[in-house]
Amino acid sequence: MAEAAKRPRCGEPASPACALPAFLRWCAEAGVQLSAKVGVSRVGTAAAYGLLARESLGAGEELFSIPRTALLSQHTSALAPLLRKEEASLQSSSGWVPLLVSLLYECTLSSSRWGPYFSLWPQFTDLDHPMFWGHEERAQLLQGTGVLEAVEKDLANIEMEYSSIILPFLKAHPDIFNPKVHTLELYRKLVAFVMAYSFQETLNEEEEEEEPNPPVMVPLADLLNHVANHNANLEYSPESLKMVTTKPVRKGQEIFNTYGEMANWQLLHMYGFAEAYPGNTNDTADIQMSTLLKAALQATDTDMEEKLVLDQWNFLCHQEMVGEEGAFVIGWERVFTEEELSVALQVLTMSAEEFKEFKEAKTDRKGTACLIQSVTMIPNLSAAQKKLLFDATMLTLKAFSSSLKEEETMLGDLQAYLELSHREQFALQVRYGQKKILHQLLDLAK
């Protein structure tokens, strides 16, 4: 089966023979310290760029160190003073706007300090997130996966953000920006660039009540590709960011970072790739909360039973256990929304008398037993709860445009698989992983 890559090789950068050496020289001048035991390469890597071990490495070895002054952020951009002054006008729900404004400016400025960095991605033409696919292609390849809905929200938010925040800011500073150059199309590409290449430093325990840190671009660190079974990790310190091995690495082996415990649909949505089955041990499948309600309503025979289910659903909504746009997240071994799914199954299968007693005994979710801490506990549910979960899983599977058997047939024919485009391969891996998890759920809920 073909290896999954961080990003498909959709096009070759202009003057690739010059771009990478120039970038590495820039790294050295910026104070980046790169171990002689590793090297950035365009050959033998999972995507256009990657990091290879020139020598065998042990766990805990530092691969490179990047001073914070080399990072590209709203604080290091040449626009930093203006961004601080205009902070109030650049507020957004994502918190990305100041960085995106910085990128709009720096990537179109011929004298930008980060010019060698941007030269690795000329015009950002290699970005191939689903947001850049045609609507029909997205619908054909990704129906039922959850990616379609995520992309539609992204595109709507990007357009809204550009028209209501970015464009007024550009027009307010005509000496710096030109709306004919700093277009919505470029802005969309930069959003995808931030999605795929930025890093976000987590808050420590003392800072947990504060706003999340804004994303930053980390040159060199963002050239490492991702797999679930990674062998390196980025560590943060006040002065620098360091990439450190987490396990021994053989000479010639690629060094992979991790973007977190992400399902294949999230990887495709955010980064434009998916891991080949069964490589992504973090893969998940979603059952929409509204689908559980639909399954419960389908099982009713009378108006009174239907009213009871709707009352139970409203109660769950009031307790913030469910919502119209929420989803129950199921992994290979874990139920990541264990409390929500457990309580929803419990409440939606109660008789009218049981529901009345339940409401009188407890008015919030605290103290409710979590029944499904792992998928192995699903067979221990009551018959009614298993039937409801089974029916909701079946409805979820019906949302796909193809069956598990069809996906298995394609994956079993290596020649046919390799003839697929990168988009088709990645979409197939997303669908297949989700369906395998859902079919496992069916077996457990029988």
Short mmCIF file of C-alpha atoms in Angstrom, two decimals:
data_model
loop_
_atom_site.label_atom_id
_atom_site.label_comp_id
_atom_site.label_asym_id
_atom_site.label_seq_id
_atom_site.Cartn_x
_atom_site.Cartn_y
_atom_site.Cartn_z
CA MET A 1 0.00 0.00 0.00
CA ALA A 2 1.33 3.47 -0.85
CA GLU A 3 2.92 5.52 1.93
CA ALA A 4 1.00 8.53 3.16
CA ALA A 5 2.81 11.83 2.92
CA LYS A 6 2.44 15.11 4.69
CA ARG A 7 1.58 16.84 1.43
CA PRO A 8 1.39 15.53 -2.13
CA ARG A 9 4.03 16.52 -4.65
CA CYS A 10 1.63 18.66 -6.66
CA GLY A 11 4.23 20.83 -8.32
CA GLU A 12 7.89 21.60 -8.13
CA PRO A 13 9.05 24.89 -6.60
CA ALA A 14 10.76 27.38 -8.90
CA SER A 15 14.54 26.81 -8.96
CA PRO A 16 14.43 24.03 -6.35
CA ALA A 17 18.18 23.55 -6.67
CA CYS A 18 18.65 27.12 -5.42
CA ALA A 19 15.72 27.57 -3.02
CA LEU A 20 16.72 24.96 -0.43
CA PRO A 21 20.46 25.86 -0.20
CA ALA A 22 19.53 29.54 0.04
CA PHE A 23 17.05 28.79 2.80
CA LEU A 24 19.62 26.76 4.75
CA ARG A 25 22.11 29.63 4.46
CA TRP A 26 19.44 31.95 5.77
CA CYS A 27 18.85 29.57 8.70
CA ALA A 28 22.54 29.68 9.62
CA GLU A 29 22.58 33.49 9.43
CA ALA A 30 19.44 33.61 11.61
CA GLY A 31 21.17 31.61 14.34
CA VAL A 32 19.57 28.22 13.64
CA GLN A 33 21.86 25.41 14.80
CA LEU A 34 21.45 22.26 12.69
CA SER A 35 23.10 19.01 13.79
CA ALA A 36 25.59 17.53 11.32
CA LYS A 37 23.87 14.18 11.93
CA VAL A 38 20.77 15.25 9.95
CA GLY A 39 20.04 16.97 6.66
CA VAL A 40 17.06 18.55 4.91
CA SER A 41 16.34 16.73 1.68
CA ARG A 42 13.99 16.69 -1.30
CA VAL A 43 14.88 13.06 -2.06
CA GLY A 44 13.84 10.00 -0.06
CA THR A 45 11.25 11.89 1.98
CA ALA A 46 7.51 11.46 2.33
CA ALA A 47 6.74 14.86 0.80
CA ALA A 48 8.45 17.70 -1.08
CA TYR A 49 10.83 18.32 1.84
CA GLY A 50 11.84 16.27 4.85
CA LEU A 51 14.59 15.65 7.39
CA LEU A 52 16.83 12.57 7.04
CA ALA A 53 19.28 11.05 9.50
CA ARG A 54 22.84 11.11 8.10
CA GLU A 55 24.00 9.08 11.08
CA SER A 56 22.25 6.84 13.60
CA LEU A 57 20.62 8.81 16.40
CA GLY A 58 19.69 7.94 19.95
CA ALA A 59 16.58 9.03 21.82
CA GLY A 60 16.80 12.54 23.26
CA GLU A 61 19.25 13.94 20.71
CA GLU A 62 18.83 17.55 19.65
CA LEU A 63 18.43 17.82 15.87
CA PHE A 64 18.25 21.58 15.58
CA SER A 65 17.64 24.68 17.63
CA ILE A 66 15.75 27.74 16.35
CA PRO A 67 16.07 31.07 18.19
CA ARG A 68 12.73 32.78 18.77
CA THR A 69 14.01 35.76 16.80
CA ALA A 70 13.92 33.59 13.64
CA LEU A 71 10.22 32.82 14.04
CA LEU A 72 7.75 34.67 11.82
CA SER A 73 4.88 36.03 13.87
CA GLN A 74 2.87 39.14 14.49
CA HIS A 75 5.57 40.14 16.98
CA THR A 76 8.62 39.67 14.70
CA SER A 77 7.17 40.96 11.41
CA ALA A 78 8.20 44.39 10.19
CA LEU A 79 4.53 45.31 10.73
CA ALA A 80 4.67 44.56 14.48
CA PRO A 81 4.35 48.22 15.61
CA LEU A 82 1.33 48.79 13.34
CA LEU A 83 -0.28 45.51 14.42
CA ARG A 84 0.04 46.51 18.07
CA LYS A 85 -1.48 49.91 17.31
CA GLU A 86 -4.38 48.41 15.35
CA GLU A 87 -4.89 45.40 17.63
CA ALA A 88 -8.52 46.21 18.39
CA SER A 89 -9.51 46.31 14.71
CA LEU A 90 -7.88 42.93 14.00
CA GLN A 91 -9.81 40.85 16.53
CA SER A 92 -11.34 37.64 15.17
CA SER A 93 -12.76 34.37 16.46
CA SER A 94 -9.76 32.43 15.11
CA GLY A 95 -7.10 34.74 16.55
CA TRP A 96 -5.10 34.25 13.33
CA VAL A 97 -5.66 37.65 11.68
CA PRO A 98 -2.51 39.43 12.96
CA LEU A 99 -0.29 36.59 11.71
CA LEU A 100 -2.16 36.46 8.40
CA VAL A 101 -1.73 40.22 7.91
CA SER A 102 1.98 39.75 8.63
CA LEU A 103 2.17 37.02 6.01
CA LEU A 104 0.25 39.09 3.45
CA TYR A 105 2.86 41.80 3.87
CA GLU A 106 6.02 39.71 4.14
CA CYS A 107 5.30 37.24 1.33
CA THR A 108 4.75 40.06 -1.19
CA LEU A 109 7.68 42.20 -0.03
CA SER A 110 10.77 41.63 -2.18
CA SER A 111 13.07 42.74 0.63
CA SER A 112 11.38 40.65 3.35
CA ARG A 113 13.71 39.16 5.91
CA TRP A 114 11.89 35.86 5.35
CA GLY A 115 12.29 35.89 1.57
CA PRO A 116 14.39 32.66 1.46
CA TYR A 117 11.75 30.98 3.61
CA PHE A 118 8.89 31.93 1.28
CA SER A 119 10.95 30.83 -1.74
CA LEU A 120 10.38 27.22 -0.66
CA TRP A 121 6.69 27.65 -1.57
CA PRO A 122 6.49 30.00 -4.58
CA GLN A 123 2.94 31.34 -4.92
CA PHE A 124 1.87 28.59 -2.46
CA THR A 125 0.83 26.50 -5.47
CA ASP A 126 1.67 23.20 -3.75
CA LEU A 127 -1.07 23.64 -1.15
CA ASP A 128 -3.78 21.09 -1.94
CA HIS A 129 -6.20 21.21 0.96
CA PRO A 130 -9.78 20.15 0.16
CA MET A 131 -10.75 23.84 0.21
CA PHE A 132 -8.93 24.12 -3.15
CA TRP A 133 -10.76 21.17 -4.72
CA GLY A 134 -13.81 21.74 -6.87
CA HIS A 135 -17.16 21.48 -5.09
CA GLU A 136 -18.24 18.41 -7.06
CA GLU A 137 -14.91 16.65 -6.49
CA ARG A 138 -15.11 17.30 -2.75
CA ALA A 139 -18.66 15.99 -2.60
CA GLN A 140 -17.80 12.89 -4.62
CA LEU A 141 -14.70 11.96 -2.63
CA LEU A 142 -15.53 13.11 0.89
CA GLN A 143 -19.27 12.65 1.38
CA GLY A 144 -19.99 11.35 4.87
CA THR A 145 -16.50 12.02 6.26
CA GLY A 146 -17.17 15.36 7.95
CA VAL A 147 -14.59 17.13 5.79
CA LEU A 148 -17.23 18.69 3.52
CA GLU A 149 -18.90 20.50 6.39
CA ALA A 150 -15.58 21.65 7.84
CA VAL A 151 -14.43 23.05 4.49
CA GLU A 152 -17.71 24.90 3.88
CA LYS A 153 -17.35 26.58 7.29
CA ASP A 154 -13.73 27.47 6.52
CA LEU A 155 -14.56 29.06 3.17
CA ALA A 156 -17.44 31.05 4.63
CA ASN A 157 -15.30 32.25 7.57
CA ILE A 158 -12.38 33.17 5.30
CA GLU A 159 -14.60 35.27 3.03
CA MET A 160 -16.31 36.93 5.98
CA GLU A 161 -12.99 37.63 7.71
CA TYR A 162 -11.44 39.07 4.56
CA SER A 163 -14.38 41.34 3.71
CA SER A 164 -15.10 42.57 7.25
CA ILE A 165 -11.60 42.78 8.79
CA ILE A 166 -8.80 42.42 6.24
CA LEU A 167 -10.11 44.56 3.37
CA PRO A 168 -10.95 47.58 5.57
CA PHE A 169 -7.48 47.29 7.12
CA LEU A 170 -5.82 47.15 3.68
CA LYS A 171 -7.75 50.18 2.48
CA ALA A 172 -6.84 52.07 5.64
CA HIS A 173 -3.14 51.60 4.82
CA PRO A 174 -2.79 52.14 1.05
CA ASP A 175 0.90 52.98 1.47
CA ILE A 176 1.51 49.37 2.61
CA PHE A 177 -1.16 47.24 0.98
CA ASN A 178 -2.81 46.94 -2.42
CA PRO A 179 -6.14 45.04 -2.57
CA LYS A 180 -5.30 44.06 -6.14
CA VAL A 181 -2.18 42.26 -4.84
CA HIS A 182 -3.36 41.24 -1.38
CA THR A 183 -6.45 39.50 -2.67
CA LEU A 184 -9.01 37.11 -1.20
CA GLU A 185 -7.37 34.33 -3.24
CA LEU A 186 -3.97 35.02 -1.65
CA TYR A 187 -5.59 35.30 1.77
CA ARG A 188 -7.23 31.90 1.30
CA LYS A 189 -3.86 30.37 0.41
CA LEU A 190 -2.26 31.94 3.48
CA VAL A 191 -4.98 30.53 5.73
CA ALA A 192 -4.16 27.08 4.33
CA PHE A 193 -0.45 27.82 4.78
CA VAL A 194 -1.01 28.64 8.46
CA MET A 195 -3.21 25.55 8.88
CA ALA A 196 -0.52 23.28 7.43
CA TYR A 197 2.73 24.82 8.60
CA SER A 198 2.21 26.92 11.74
CA PHE A 199 2.85 25.90 15.33
CA GLN A 200 0.93 26.90 18.44
CA GLU A 201 2.67 26.77 21.78
CA THR A 202 0.48 25.25 24.48
CA LEU A 203 -0.19 27.15 27.68
CA ASN A 204 1.40 25.92 30.90
CA GLU A 205 -0.68 25.13 33.98
CA GLU A 206 -0.39 28.68 35.35
CA GLU A 207 -1.66 30.14 32.05
CA GLU A 208 -4.63 27.80 31.45
CA GLU A 209 -7.19 30.55 32.09
CA GLU A 210 -5.60 32.87 29.53
CA GLU A 211 -6.27 33.18 25.80
CA PRO A 212 -4.46 30.55 23.65
CA ASN A 213 -1.12 31.56 22.19
CA PRO A 214 -1.38 32.79 18.58
CA PRO A 215 0.10 30.58 15.84
CA VAL A 216 3.62 31.27 14.60
CA MET A 217 5.65 30.13 11.60
CA VAL A 218 8.73 28.11 12.59
CA PRO A 219 11.14 27.89 9.65
CA LEU A 220 12.87 24.49 9.34
CA ALA A 221 10.66 22.79 11.94
CA ASP A 222 7.77 22.99 9.50
CA LEU A 223 9.67 20.96 6.90
CA LEU A 224 9.33 17.79 8.99
CA ASN A 225 6.55 15.46 7.93
CA HIS A 226 4.07 13.77 10.28
CA VAL A 227 3.14 10.21 11.16
CA ALA A 228 1.29 8.96 14.22
CA ASN A 229 4.28 6.78 15.11
CA HIS A 230 6.68 9.74 15.08
CA ASN A 231 10.31 9.78 16.22
CA ALA A 232 10.83 13.47 17.08
CA ASN A 233 9.05 16.27 18.90
CA LEU A 234 9.36 20.07 19.12
CA GLU A 235 10.25 21.40 22.56
CA TYR A 236 9.82 25.00 23.69
CA SER A 237 12.08 27.11 25.89
CA PRO A 238 12.14 30.88 26.57
CA GLU A 239 15.01 31.46 24.13
CA SER A 240 14.51 28.84 21.43
CA LEU A 241 12.57 25.92 19.99
CA LYS A 242 14.33 22.57 19.69
CA MET A 243 13.52 19.44 17.70
CA VAL A 244 14.51 16.39 19.74
CA THR A 245 14.34 12.68 18.92
CA THR A 246 11.88 10.63 20.97
CA LYS A 247 13.32 7.23 20.01
CA PRO A 248 16.39 5.83 18.20
CA VAL A 249 16.60 6.65 14.48
CA ARG A 250 18.59 4.61 11.97
CA LYS A 251 20.94 6.18 9.45
CA GLY A 252 19.01 7.11 6.30
CA GLN A 253 15.64 7.04 8.09
CA GLU A 254 13.29 10.00 7.80
CA ILE A 255 12.64 11.97 10.97
CA PHE A 256 8.97 12.66 11.60
CA ASN A 257 7.41 15.22 13.90
CA THR A 258 3.88 14.98 15.28
CA TYR A 259 1.06 17.46 14.78
CA GLY A 260 -0.83 15.88 17.65
CA GLU A 261 -3.25 12.96 17.95
CA MET A 262 -5.20 13.68 14.78
CA ALA A 263 -7.67 11.57 12.84
CA ASN A 264 -7.21 11.17 9.10
CA TRP A 265 -10.13 13.48 8.29
CA GLN A 266 -8.49 16.19 10.40
CA LEU A 267 -5.14 15.65 8.69
CA LEU A 268 -6.72 15.96 5.26
CA HIS A 269 -8.76 19.00 6.25
CA MET A 270 -5.91 20.86 7.98
CA TYR A 271 -2.80 19.62 6.18
CA GLY A 272 -3.91 18.16 2.86
CA PHE A 273 -2.89 14.53 3.41
CA ALA A 274 -3.94 11.33 5.18
CA GLU A 275 -1.97 8.39 6.57
CA ALA A 276 -2.29 5.02 4.86
CA TYR A 277 -4.26 2.36 6.75
CA PRO A 278 -3.42 1.05 9.32
CA GLY A 279 -0.71 3.62 10.09
CA ASN A 280 -2.84 6.21 11.84
CA THR A 281 -3.49 4.75 15.27
CA ASN A 282 -5.16 8.07 16.20
CA ASP A 283 -7.87 7.72 13.57
CA THR A 284 -11.47 8.27 14.62
CA ALA A 285 -14.99 8.18 13.24
CA ASP A 286 -17.76 10.58 14.23
CA ILE A 287 -21.41 9.82 14.84
CA GLN A 288 -23.29 13.10 14.68
CA MET A 289 -25.30 13.69 17.85
CA SER A 290 -28.30 14.54 15.68
CA THR A 291 -27.96 11.08 14.10
CA LEU A 292 -28.44 9.46 17.52
CA LEU A 293 -31.64 11.49 17.90
CA LYS A 294 -32.75 10.40 14.42
CA ALA A 295 -32.15 6.74 15.33
CA ALA A 296 -34.11 7.14 18.58
CA LEU A 297 -37.04 8.78 16.77
CA GLN A 298 -37.10 6.06 14.12
CA ALA A 299 -37.62 3.47 16.85
CA THR A 300 -40.78 5.14 18.15
CA ASP A 301 -44.23 3.79 17.29
CA THR A 302 -46.56 6.37 18.85
CA ASP A 303 -46.80 10.14 19.26
CA MET A 304 -46.27 9.72 23.00
CA GLU A 305 -43.04 7.79 22.46
CA GLU A 306 -41.86 10.43 20.01
CA LYS A 307 -42.66 13.21 22.48
CA LEU A 308 -40.74 11.36 25.20
CA VAL A 309 -37.64 11.11 22.99
CA LEU A 310 -37.83 14.81 22.14
CA ASP A 311 -38.22 15.68 25.84
CA GLN A 312 -35.22 13.52 26.65
CA TRP A 313 -33.21 15.18 23.87
CA ASN A 314 -34.12 18.67 25.12
CA PHE A 315 -33.06 17.62 28.60
CA LEU A 316 -29.69 16.43 27.26
CA CYS A 317 -29.27 19.70 25.37
CA HIS A 318 -30.04 21.66 28.54
CA GLN A 319 -27.40 19.60 30.37
CA GLU A 320 -24.95 20.42 27.51
CA MET A 321 -24.46 16.73 26.82
CA VAL A 322 -25.53 17.02 23.19
CA GLY A 323 -26.00 19.68 20.54
CA GLU A 324 -27.26 19.93 16.98
CA GLU A 325 -23.73 20.35 15.59
CA GLY A 326 -21.89 18.08 18.05
CA ALA A 327 -20.52 14.60 17.40
CA PHE A 328 -19.64 11.49 19.38
CA VAL A 329 -16.01 10.65 18.60
CA ILE A 330 -15.05 6.97 18.43
CA GLY A 331 -11.49 5.70 18.10
CA TRP A 332 -10.04 2.24 17.60
CA GLU A 333 -9.84 1.67 21.37
CA ARG A 334 -11.34 4.72 23.04
CA VAL A 335 -14.59 6.60 23.05
CA PHE A 336 -13.32 10.18 23.25
CA THR A 337 -16.74 11.55 24.18
CA GLU A 338 -17.37 8.83 26.73
CA GLU A 339 -19.51 10.81 29.15
CA GLU A 340 -21.66 12.42 26.46
CA LEU A 341 -22.33 9.15 24.64
CA SER A 342 -22.91 7.19 27.83
CA VAL A 343 -25.43 9.65 29.25
CA ALA A 344 -27.18 10.15 25.90
CA LEU A 345 -27.67 6.39 25.44
CA GLN A 346 -28.83 6.05 29.01
CA VAL A 347 -31.37 8.88 28.84
CA LEU A 348 -32.73 8.15 25.34
CA THR A 349 -33.55 4.55 26.27
CA MET A 350 -35.38 5.36 29.53
CA SER A 351 -39.07 4.72 30.01
CA ALA A 352 -41.24 7.71 30.90
CA GLU A 353 -41.19 6.71 34.57
CA GLU A 354 -37.42 6.18 34.61
CA PHE A 355 -36.88 9.54 32.94
CA LYS A 356 -39.10 11.31 35.46
CA GLU A 357 -37.18 9.75 38.38
CA PHE A 358 -33.86 10.56 36.71
CA LYS A 359 -34.75 14.24 36.33
CA GLU A 360 -36.01 14.49 39.90
CA ALA A 361 -32.92 12.75 41.32
CA LYS A 362 -30.35 14.75 39.37
CA THR A 363 -30.64 18.01 37.45
CA ASP A 364 -27.15 18.05 35.95
CA ARG A 365 -24.68 15.59 34.51
CA LYS A 366 -22.36 15.42 37.52
CA GLY A 367 -22.22 12.02 39.15
CA THR A 368 -23.56 10.12 36.14
CA ALA A 369 -21.53 6.95 35.66
CA CYS A 370 -19.36 6.86 32.54
CA LEU A 371 -20.30 3.54 31.02
CA ILE A 372 -18.11 3.53 27.93
CA GLN A 373 -14.53 4.39 28.82
CA SER A 374 -13.28 2.09 26.05
CA VAL A 375 -14.92 0.38 23.08
CA THR A 376 -14.47 -2.99 24.79
CA MET A 377 -17.16 -1.92 27.27
CA ILE A 378 -19.83 -1.50 24.58
CA PRO A 379 -21.01 -5.15 24.78
CA ASN A 380 -21.81 -4.50 28.46
CA LEU A 381 -24.47 -1.93 27.59
CA SER A 382 -28.15 -2.80 27.91
CA ALA A 383 -29.84 -4.33 24.88
CA ALA A 384 -31.78 -1.11 24.24
CA GLN A 385 -28.64 1.03 24.41
CA LYS A 386 -26.74 -1.29 22.07
CA LYS A 387 -29.62 -1.25 19.59
CA LEU A 388 -29.74 2.55 19.62
CA LEU A 389 -25.97 2.78 19.10
CA PHE A 390 -26.15 0.13 16.36
CA ASP A 391 -28.94 2.00 14.54
CA ALA A 392 -27.08 5.33 14.77
CA THR A 393 -23.94 3.67 13.40
CA MET A 394 -25.88 2.22 10.48
CA LEU A 395 -27.33 5.64 9.66
CA THR A 396 -23.81 7.10 9.75
CA LEU A 397 -22.54 4.47 7.31
CA LYS A 398 -25.44 5.21 4.94
CA ALA A 399 -24.20 8.80 4.63
CA PHE A 400 -21.17 7.58 2.64
CA SER A 401 -21.49 7.22 -1.13
CA SER A 402 -19.59 3.91 -1.18
CA SER A 403 -19.40 0.73 0.91
CA LEU A 404 -16.57 -0.72 2.96
CA LYS A 405 -16.34 -3.62 0.49
CA GLU A 406 -15.78 -1.21 -2.41
CA GLU A 407 -12.97 0.52 -0.51
CA GLU A 408 -11.36 -2.82 0.38
CA THR A 409 -11.46 -3.89 -3.26
CA MET A 410 -9.67 -0.73 -4.36
CA LEU A 411 -7.05 -0.95 -1.59
CA GLY A 412 -6.47 -4.61 -2.43
CA ASP A 413 -5.55 -3.75 -6.03
CA LEU A 414 -2.19 -1.99 -5.71
CA GLN A 415 -1.96 -1.12 -9.39
CA ALA A 416 -5.41 0.46 -9.40
CA TYR A 417 -4.63 2.32 -6.16
CA LEU A 418 -1.40 3.79 -7.55
CA GLU A 419 -3.29 5.04 -10.60
CA LEU A 420 -5.49 7.19 -8.36
CA SER A 421 -4.63 10.86 -7.90
CA HIS A 422 -3.23 11.99 -4.53
CA ARG A 423 -6.62 13.47 -3.72
CA GLU A 424 -8.38 10.19 -4.47
CA GLN A 425 -5.84 8.20 -2.43
CA PHE A 426 -6.07 10.46 0.61
CA ALA A 427 -9.88 10.59 0.46
CA LEU A 428 -9.98 6.79 0.19
CA GLN A 429 -7.78 6.43 3.29
CA VAL A 430 -10.08 8.79 5.22
CA ARG A 431 -13.24 6.93 4.21
CA TYR A 432 -11.75 3.49 4.78
CA GLY A 433 -10.44 4.24 8.25
CA GLN A 434 -13.75 5.71 9.36
CA LYS A 435 -15.75 2.80 7.97
CA LYS A 436 -13.46 0.24 9.63
CA ILE A 437 -14.01 1.91 13.01
CA LEU A 438 -17.77 2.11 12.44
CA HIS A 439 -17.96 -1.56 11.42
CA GLN A 440 -16.01 -2.48 14.54
CA LEU A 441 -18.63 -0.54 16.46
CA LEU A 442 -21.42 -2.51 14.77
CA ASP A 443 -19.80 -5.79 15.80
CA LEU A 444 -19.48 -4.61 19.40
CA ALA A 445 -23.06 -3.35 19.55
CA LYS A 446 -24.71 -6.46 18.09
#
